[in-house]
Tab-separated table of C-alpha atoms in Angstrom:
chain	number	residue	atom	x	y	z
A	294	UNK	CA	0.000	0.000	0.000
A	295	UNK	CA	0.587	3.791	-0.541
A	296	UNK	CA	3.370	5.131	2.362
A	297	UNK	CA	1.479	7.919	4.831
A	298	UNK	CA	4.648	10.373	5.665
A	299	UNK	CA	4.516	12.465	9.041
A	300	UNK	CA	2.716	15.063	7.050
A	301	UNK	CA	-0.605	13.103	5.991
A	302	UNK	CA	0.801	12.879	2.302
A	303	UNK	CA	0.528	9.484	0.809
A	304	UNK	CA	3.620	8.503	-0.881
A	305	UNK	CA	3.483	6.228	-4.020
A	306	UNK	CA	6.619	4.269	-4.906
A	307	UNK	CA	7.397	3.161	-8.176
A	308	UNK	CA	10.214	0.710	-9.352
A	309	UNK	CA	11.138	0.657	-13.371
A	310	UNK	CA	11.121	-2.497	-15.598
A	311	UNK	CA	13.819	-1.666	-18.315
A	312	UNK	CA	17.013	-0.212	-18.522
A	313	UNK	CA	17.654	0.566	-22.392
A	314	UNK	CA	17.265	3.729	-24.366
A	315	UNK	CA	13.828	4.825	-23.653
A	316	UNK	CA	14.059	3.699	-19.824
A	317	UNK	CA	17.139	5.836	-19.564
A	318	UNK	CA	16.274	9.317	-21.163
A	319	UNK	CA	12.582	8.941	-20.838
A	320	UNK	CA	11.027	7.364	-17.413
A	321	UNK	CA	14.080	7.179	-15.162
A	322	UNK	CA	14.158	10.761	-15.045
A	323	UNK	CA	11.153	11.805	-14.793
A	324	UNK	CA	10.487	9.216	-12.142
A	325	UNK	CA	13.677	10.593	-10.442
A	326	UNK	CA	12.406	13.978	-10.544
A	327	UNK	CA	8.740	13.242	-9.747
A	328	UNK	CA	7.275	14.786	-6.293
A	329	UNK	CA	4.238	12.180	-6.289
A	330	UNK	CA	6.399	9.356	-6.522
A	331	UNK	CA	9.532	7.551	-4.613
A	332	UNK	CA	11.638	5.946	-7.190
A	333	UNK	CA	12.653	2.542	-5.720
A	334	UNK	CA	14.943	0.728	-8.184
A	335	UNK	CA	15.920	-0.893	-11.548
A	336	UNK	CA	15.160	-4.509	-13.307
A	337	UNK	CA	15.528	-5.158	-16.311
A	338	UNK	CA	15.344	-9.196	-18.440
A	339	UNK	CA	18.994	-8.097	-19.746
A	340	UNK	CA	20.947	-7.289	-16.147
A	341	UNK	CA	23.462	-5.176	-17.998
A	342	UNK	CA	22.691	-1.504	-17.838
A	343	UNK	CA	20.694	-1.742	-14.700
A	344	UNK	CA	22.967	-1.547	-11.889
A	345	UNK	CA	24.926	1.842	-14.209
A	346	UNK	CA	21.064	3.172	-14.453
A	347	UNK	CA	20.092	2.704	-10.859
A	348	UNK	CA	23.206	4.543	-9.766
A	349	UNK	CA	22.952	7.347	-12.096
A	350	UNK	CA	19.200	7.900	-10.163
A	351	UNK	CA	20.806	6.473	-6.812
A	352	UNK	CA	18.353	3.962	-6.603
A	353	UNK	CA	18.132	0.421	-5.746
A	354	UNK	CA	19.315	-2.288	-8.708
A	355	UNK	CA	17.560	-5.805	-8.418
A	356	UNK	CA	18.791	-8.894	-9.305
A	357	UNK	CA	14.963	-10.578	-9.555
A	358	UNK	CA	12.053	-8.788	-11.078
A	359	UNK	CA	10.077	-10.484	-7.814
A	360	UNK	CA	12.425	-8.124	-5.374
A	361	UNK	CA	11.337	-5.280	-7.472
A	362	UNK	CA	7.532	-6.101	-6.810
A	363	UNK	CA	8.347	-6.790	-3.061
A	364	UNK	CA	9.870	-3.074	-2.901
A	365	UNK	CA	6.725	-0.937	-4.987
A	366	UNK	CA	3.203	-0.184	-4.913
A	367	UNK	CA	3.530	0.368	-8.508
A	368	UNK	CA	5.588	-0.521	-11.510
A	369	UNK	CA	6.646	1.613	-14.638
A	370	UNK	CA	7.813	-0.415	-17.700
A	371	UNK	CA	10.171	0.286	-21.049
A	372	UNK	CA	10.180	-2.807	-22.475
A	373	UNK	CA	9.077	-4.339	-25.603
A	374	UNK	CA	5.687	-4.802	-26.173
A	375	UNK	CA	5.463	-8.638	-25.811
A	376	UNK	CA	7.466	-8.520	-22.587
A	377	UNK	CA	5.454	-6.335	-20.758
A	378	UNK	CA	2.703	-7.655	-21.499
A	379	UNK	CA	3.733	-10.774	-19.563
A	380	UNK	CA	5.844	-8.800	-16.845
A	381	UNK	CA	2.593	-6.227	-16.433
A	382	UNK	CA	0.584	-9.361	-16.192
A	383	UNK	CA	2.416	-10.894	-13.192
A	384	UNK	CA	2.767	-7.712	-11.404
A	385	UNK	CA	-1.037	-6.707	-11.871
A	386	UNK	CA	-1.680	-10.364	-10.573
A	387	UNK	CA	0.304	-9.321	-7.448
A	388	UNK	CA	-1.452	-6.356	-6.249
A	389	UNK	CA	0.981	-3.773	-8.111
A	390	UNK	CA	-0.329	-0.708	-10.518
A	391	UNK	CA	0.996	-0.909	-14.001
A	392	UNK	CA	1.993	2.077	-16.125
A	393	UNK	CA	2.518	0.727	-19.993
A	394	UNK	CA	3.941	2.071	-23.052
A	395	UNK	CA	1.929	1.232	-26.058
A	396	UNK	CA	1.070	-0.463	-27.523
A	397	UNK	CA	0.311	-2.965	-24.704
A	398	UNK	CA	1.282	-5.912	-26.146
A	399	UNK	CA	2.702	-7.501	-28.401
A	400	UNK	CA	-0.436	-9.028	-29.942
A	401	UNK	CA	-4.565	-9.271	-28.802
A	402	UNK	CA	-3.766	-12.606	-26.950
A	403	UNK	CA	-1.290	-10.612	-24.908
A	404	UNK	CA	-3.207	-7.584	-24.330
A	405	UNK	CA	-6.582	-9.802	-23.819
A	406	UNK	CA	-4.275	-11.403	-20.917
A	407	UNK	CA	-2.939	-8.237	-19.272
A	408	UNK	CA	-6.769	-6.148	-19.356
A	409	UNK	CA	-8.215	-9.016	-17.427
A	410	UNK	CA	-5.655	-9.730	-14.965
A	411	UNK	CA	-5.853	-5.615	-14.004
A	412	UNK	CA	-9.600	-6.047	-13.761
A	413	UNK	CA	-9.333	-9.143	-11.328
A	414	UNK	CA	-6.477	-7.653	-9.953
A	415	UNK	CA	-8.875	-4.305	-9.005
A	416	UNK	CA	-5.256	-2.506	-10.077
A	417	UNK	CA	-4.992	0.825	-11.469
A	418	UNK	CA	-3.484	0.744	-14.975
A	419	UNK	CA	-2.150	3.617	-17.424
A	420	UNK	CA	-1.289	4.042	-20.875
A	421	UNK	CA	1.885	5.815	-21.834
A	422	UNK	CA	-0.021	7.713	-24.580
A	423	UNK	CA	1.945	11.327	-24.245
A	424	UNK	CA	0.271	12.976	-26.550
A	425	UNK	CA	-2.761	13.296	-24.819
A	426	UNK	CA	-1.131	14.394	-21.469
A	427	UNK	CA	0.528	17.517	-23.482
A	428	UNK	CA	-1.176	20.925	-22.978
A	429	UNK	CA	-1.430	21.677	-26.312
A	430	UNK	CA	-3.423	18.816	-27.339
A	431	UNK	CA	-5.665	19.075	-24.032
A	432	UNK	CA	-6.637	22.387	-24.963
A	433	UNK	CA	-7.278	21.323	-28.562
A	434	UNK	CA	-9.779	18.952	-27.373
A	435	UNK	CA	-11.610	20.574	-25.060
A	436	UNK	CA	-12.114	24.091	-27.489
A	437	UNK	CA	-11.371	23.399	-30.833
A	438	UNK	CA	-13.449	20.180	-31.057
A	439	UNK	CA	-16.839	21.556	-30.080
A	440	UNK	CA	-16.480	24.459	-32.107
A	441	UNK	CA	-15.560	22.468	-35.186
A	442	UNK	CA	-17.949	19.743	-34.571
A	443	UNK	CA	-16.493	17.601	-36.936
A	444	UNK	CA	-17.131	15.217	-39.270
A	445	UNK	CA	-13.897	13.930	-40.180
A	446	UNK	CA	-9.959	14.577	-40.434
A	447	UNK	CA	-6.577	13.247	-40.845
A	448	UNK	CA	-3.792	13.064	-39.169
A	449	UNK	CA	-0.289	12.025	-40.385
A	450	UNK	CA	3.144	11.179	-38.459
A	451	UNK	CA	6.211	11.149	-40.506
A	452	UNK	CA	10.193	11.022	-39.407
A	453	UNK	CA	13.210	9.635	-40.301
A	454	UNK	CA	13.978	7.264	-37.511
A	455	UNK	CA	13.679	4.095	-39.056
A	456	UNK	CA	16.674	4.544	-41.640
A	457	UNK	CA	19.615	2.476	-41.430
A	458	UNK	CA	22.416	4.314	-38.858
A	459	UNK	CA	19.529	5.979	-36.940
A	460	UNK	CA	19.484	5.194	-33.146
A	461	UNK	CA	16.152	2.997	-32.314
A	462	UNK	CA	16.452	-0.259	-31.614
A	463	UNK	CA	15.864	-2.931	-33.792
A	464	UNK	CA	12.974	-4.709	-32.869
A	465	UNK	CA	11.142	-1.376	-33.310
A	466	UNK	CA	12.136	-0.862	-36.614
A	467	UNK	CA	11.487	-4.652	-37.417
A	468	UNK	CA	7.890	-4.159	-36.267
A	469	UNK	CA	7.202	-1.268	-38.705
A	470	UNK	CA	6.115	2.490	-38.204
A	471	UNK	CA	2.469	1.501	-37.083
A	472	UNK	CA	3.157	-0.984	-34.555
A	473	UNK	CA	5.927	1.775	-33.402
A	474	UNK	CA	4.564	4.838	-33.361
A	475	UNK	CA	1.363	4.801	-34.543
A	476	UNK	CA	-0.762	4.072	-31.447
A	477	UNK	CA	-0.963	7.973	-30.157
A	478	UNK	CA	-2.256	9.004	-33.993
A	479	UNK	CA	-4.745	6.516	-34.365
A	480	UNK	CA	-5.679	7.324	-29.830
A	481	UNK	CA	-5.720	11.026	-30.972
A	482	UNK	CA	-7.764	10.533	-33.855
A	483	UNK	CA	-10.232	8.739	-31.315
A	484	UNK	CA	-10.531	11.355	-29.005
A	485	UNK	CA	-11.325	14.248	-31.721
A	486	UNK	CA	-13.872	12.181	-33.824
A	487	UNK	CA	-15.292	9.468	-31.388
A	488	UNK	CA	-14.669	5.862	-30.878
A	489	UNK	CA	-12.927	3.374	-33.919
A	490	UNK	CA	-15.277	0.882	-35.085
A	491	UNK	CA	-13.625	0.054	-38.329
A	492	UNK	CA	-10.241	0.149	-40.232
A	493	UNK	CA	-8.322	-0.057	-43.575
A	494	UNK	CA	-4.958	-0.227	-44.166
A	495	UNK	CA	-2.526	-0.680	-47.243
A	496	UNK	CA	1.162	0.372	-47.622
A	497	UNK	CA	4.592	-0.978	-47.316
A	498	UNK	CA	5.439	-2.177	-43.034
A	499	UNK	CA	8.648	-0.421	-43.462
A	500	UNK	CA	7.694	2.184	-45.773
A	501	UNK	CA	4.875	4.239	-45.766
A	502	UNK	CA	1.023	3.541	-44.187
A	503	UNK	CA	-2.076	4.552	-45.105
A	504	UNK	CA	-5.377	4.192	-42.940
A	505	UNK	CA	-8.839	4.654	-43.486
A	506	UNK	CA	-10.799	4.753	-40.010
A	507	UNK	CA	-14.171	4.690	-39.789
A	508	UNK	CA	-15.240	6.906	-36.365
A	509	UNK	CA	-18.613	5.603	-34.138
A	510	UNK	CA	-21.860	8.298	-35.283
A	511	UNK	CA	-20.354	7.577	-39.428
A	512	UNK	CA	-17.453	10.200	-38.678
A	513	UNK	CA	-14.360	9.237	-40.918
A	514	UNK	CA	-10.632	9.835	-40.932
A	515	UNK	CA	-7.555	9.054	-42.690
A	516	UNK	CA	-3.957	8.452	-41.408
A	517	UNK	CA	-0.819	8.462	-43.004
A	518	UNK	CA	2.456	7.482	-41.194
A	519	UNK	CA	6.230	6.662	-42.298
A	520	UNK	CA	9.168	6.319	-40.502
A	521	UNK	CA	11.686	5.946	-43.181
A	522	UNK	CA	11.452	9.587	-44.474
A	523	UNK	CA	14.952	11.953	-44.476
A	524	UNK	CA	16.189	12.375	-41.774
A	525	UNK	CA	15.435	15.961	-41.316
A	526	UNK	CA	11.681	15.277	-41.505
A	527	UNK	CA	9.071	15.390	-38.710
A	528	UNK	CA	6.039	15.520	-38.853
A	529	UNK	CA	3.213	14.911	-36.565
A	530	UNK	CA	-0.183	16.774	-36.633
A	531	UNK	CA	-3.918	16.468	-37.623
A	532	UNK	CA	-6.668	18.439	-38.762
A	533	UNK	CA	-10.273	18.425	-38.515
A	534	UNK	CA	-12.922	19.843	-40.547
A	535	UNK	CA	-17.037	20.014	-39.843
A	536	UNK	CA	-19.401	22.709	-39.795
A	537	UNK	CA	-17.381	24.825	-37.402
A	538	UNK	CA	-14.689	25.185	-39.760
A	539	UNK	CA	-11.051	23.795	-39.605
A	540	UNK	CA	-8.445	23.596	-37.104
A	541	UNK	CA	-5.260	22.124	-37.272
A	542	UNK	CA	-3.115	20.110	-34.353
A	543	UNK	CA	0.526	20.260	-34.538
A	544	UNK	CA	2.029	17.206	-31.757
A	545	UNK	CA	5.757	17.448	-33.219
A	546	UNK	CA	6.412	18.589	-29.046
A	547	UNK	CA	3.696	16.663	-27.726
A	548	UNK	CA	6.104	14.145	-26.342
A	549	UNK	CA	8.180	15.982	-24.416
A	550	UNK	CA	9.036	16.261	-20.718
A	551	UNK	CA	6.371	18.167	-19.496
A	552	UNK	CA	3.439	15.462	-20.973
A	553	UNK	CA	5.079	12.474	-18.908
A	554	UNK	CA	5.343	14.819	-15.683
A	555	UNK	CA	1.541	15.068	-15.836
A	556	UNK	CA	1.084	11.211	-16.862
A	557	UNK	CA	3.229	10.215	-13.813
A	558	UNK	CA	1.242	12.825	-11.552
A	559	UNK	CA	-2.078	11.785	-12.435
A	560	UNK	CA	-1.104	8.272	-12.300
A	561	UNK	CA	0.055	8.858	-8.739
A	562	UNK	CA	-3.023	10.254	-8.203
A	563	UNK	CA	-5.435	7.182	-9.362
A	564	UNK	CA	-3.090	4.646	-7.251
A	565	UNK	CA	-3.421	6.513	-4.172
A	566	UNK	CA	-7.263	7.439	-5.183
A	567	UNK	CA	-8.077	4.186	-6.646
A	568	UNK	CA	-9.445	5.428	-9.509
A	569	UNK	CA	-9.855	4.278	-13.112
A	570	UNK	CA	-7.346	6.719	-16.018
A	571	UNK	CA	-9.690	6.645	-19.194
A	572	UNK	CA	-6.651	5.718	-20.904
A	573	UNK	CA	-6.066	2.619	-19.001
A	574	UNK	CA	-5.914	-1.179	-19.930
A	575	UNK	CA	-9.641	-1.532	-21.354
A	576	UNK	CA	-8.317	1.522	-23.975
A	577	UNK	CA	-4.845	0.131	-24.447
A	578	UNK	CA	-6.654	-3.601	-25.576
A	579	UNK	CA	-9.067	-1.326	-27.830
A	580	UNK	CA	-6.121	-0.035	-29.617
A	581	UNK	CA	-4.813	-3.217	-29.615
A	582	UNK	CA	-6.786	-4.365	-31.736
A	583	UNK	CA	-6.909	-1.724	-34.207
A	584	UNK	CA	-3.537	-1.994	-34.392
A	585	UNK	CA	-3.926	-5.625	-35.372
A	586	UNK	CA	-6.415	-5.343	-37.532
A	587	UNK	CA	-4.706	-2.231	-39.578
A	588	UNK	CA	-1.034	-4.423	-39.394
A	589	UNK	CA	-3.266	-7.603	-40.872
A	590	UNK	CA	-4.370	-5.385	-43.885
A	591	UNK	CA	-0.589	-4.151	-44.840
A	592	UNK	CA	0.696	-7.692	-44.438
A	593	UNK	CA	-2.115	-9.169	-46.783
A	594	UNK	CA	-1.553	-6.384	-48.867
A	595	UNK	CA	-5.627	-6.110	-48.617
């Protein structure tokens, strides 16, 4: 449970699952620097970097991903997708909050698995999806949406950062742009023009993506996403269009420090609350199995 200090305040503490690139620049330091949460310690499957990450954040390296649990109320991973879905799953089965990157899993079986053992588990859960912690694209929502009222958009996401000599890892790059990156589009999408009931995809895995989406109350969008552009290119925005007129979304800095400060906050907040994030579990399977269904299309070549 939640630590009361001398004060009243309920402390929440928090031990990370990963110790490669994104563990290191993204959630180790903002976990470090976090004032809602005590940073416990480091495990990772490959032992390697942990015991040179824990130090750099002078916290506690574990041998055994079981010590970890024993030491946390909650549990923060960087991982790939079909490990976490498996670690997430034991540590929702034993009592501990999970915060996940996305996608969830590394397929629906996986992501069917982890949603029902943090409903069992009466855990609070919560999706890494930055872009919807940014300010930028909370104010979007809540003023530019209702005045548009729209009945459609697009959104696009294009970089670089799948070319040979770049610096993500392999198994990202062997997965393909929308198994990569293109969870927070198609979750952005969502939460301008309503709930995905239906999707079409075509394109090239490695190359470039197109989507067709078809939005609940016959609202439609269209995604494009490619992460083998030049280098110099990035590109991440959407635009909407209905009776309202047009606005446009621009999430190239959506991902920065500031939008995992608030998800970490507001997690911290639901564990020692016990309340449900929106973007929890039951969402991250949803887009789960988009994603599948989108990925199925570009592999058939449908």
């Amino acid at each position: 449970m939640p630590e009361r200090t001398e004060g009243g305040t309920v402390t929440v503490t928090i031990g990370l699952v990963g110790a490669g690139r994104r563990a290191a620049q993204v959630h180790a330091p903002t976990l470090a620097g976090s004032p809602d949460l005590r940073f416990t310690g480091v495990w990772a499957p490959t032992p390697g970097p942990v015991h040179e990450l824990a130090g750099r954040h002078h916290v506690q390296p574990f041998d055994r991903f079981a010590d970890l649990l024993d030491q946390c109320d909650a549990v923060a991973f960087a991982v790939p997708p079909p490990v976490q879905a498996e670690l997430a799953t034991t540590a929702a089965q034993r009592g501990k909050s999970v915060f996940l990157e996305r996608p969830m899993a590394g397929d629906i079986a996986g992501a069917e698995d982890l949603a029902e053992a943090v409903q069992r588990s009466n855990v609070v859960s919560q999706m890494g999806l930055a872009w919807r912690y940014a300010t930028e694209v909370r104010r979007f929502l809540s003023t530019e949406v209702g005045r548009i009222k729209p009945d459609g958009g697009a959104g696009r996401l294009v970089s670089g950062s799948h070319r040979p000599g770049g610096s993500v890892n392999a198994w990202r790059i062997e997965r393909g742009v929308l198994r990569d990156q293109g969870v927070d589009l198609l979750d952005l999408l969502e939460a301008v023009l309503g709930p995905i009931v239906g999707v079409q995809a075509h394109g090239d895995r490695r190359g470039w993506v197109g989507l067709m989406l078809d939005h609940q109350v016959g609202r439609f969008s269209e995604a494009s996403m490619s992460a083998t552009a030049a280098p110099e290119i990035f590109r991440a925005d959407i635009e909407i269009f209905g009776p309202g007129g047009e606005a446009a979304l621009d999430c190239t800095r959506a991902s920065g420090p500031h939008a995992y400060r608030t998800m970490y906050r507001e997690f911290a907040d639901a564990v020692r609350s016990g309340g449900a994030p929106a973007l929890g579990a039951r969402h991250g399977l949803h887009l789960q199995r988009v994603l599948e269904s989108a990925d199925t299309d570009v592999l058939l070549g449908t």
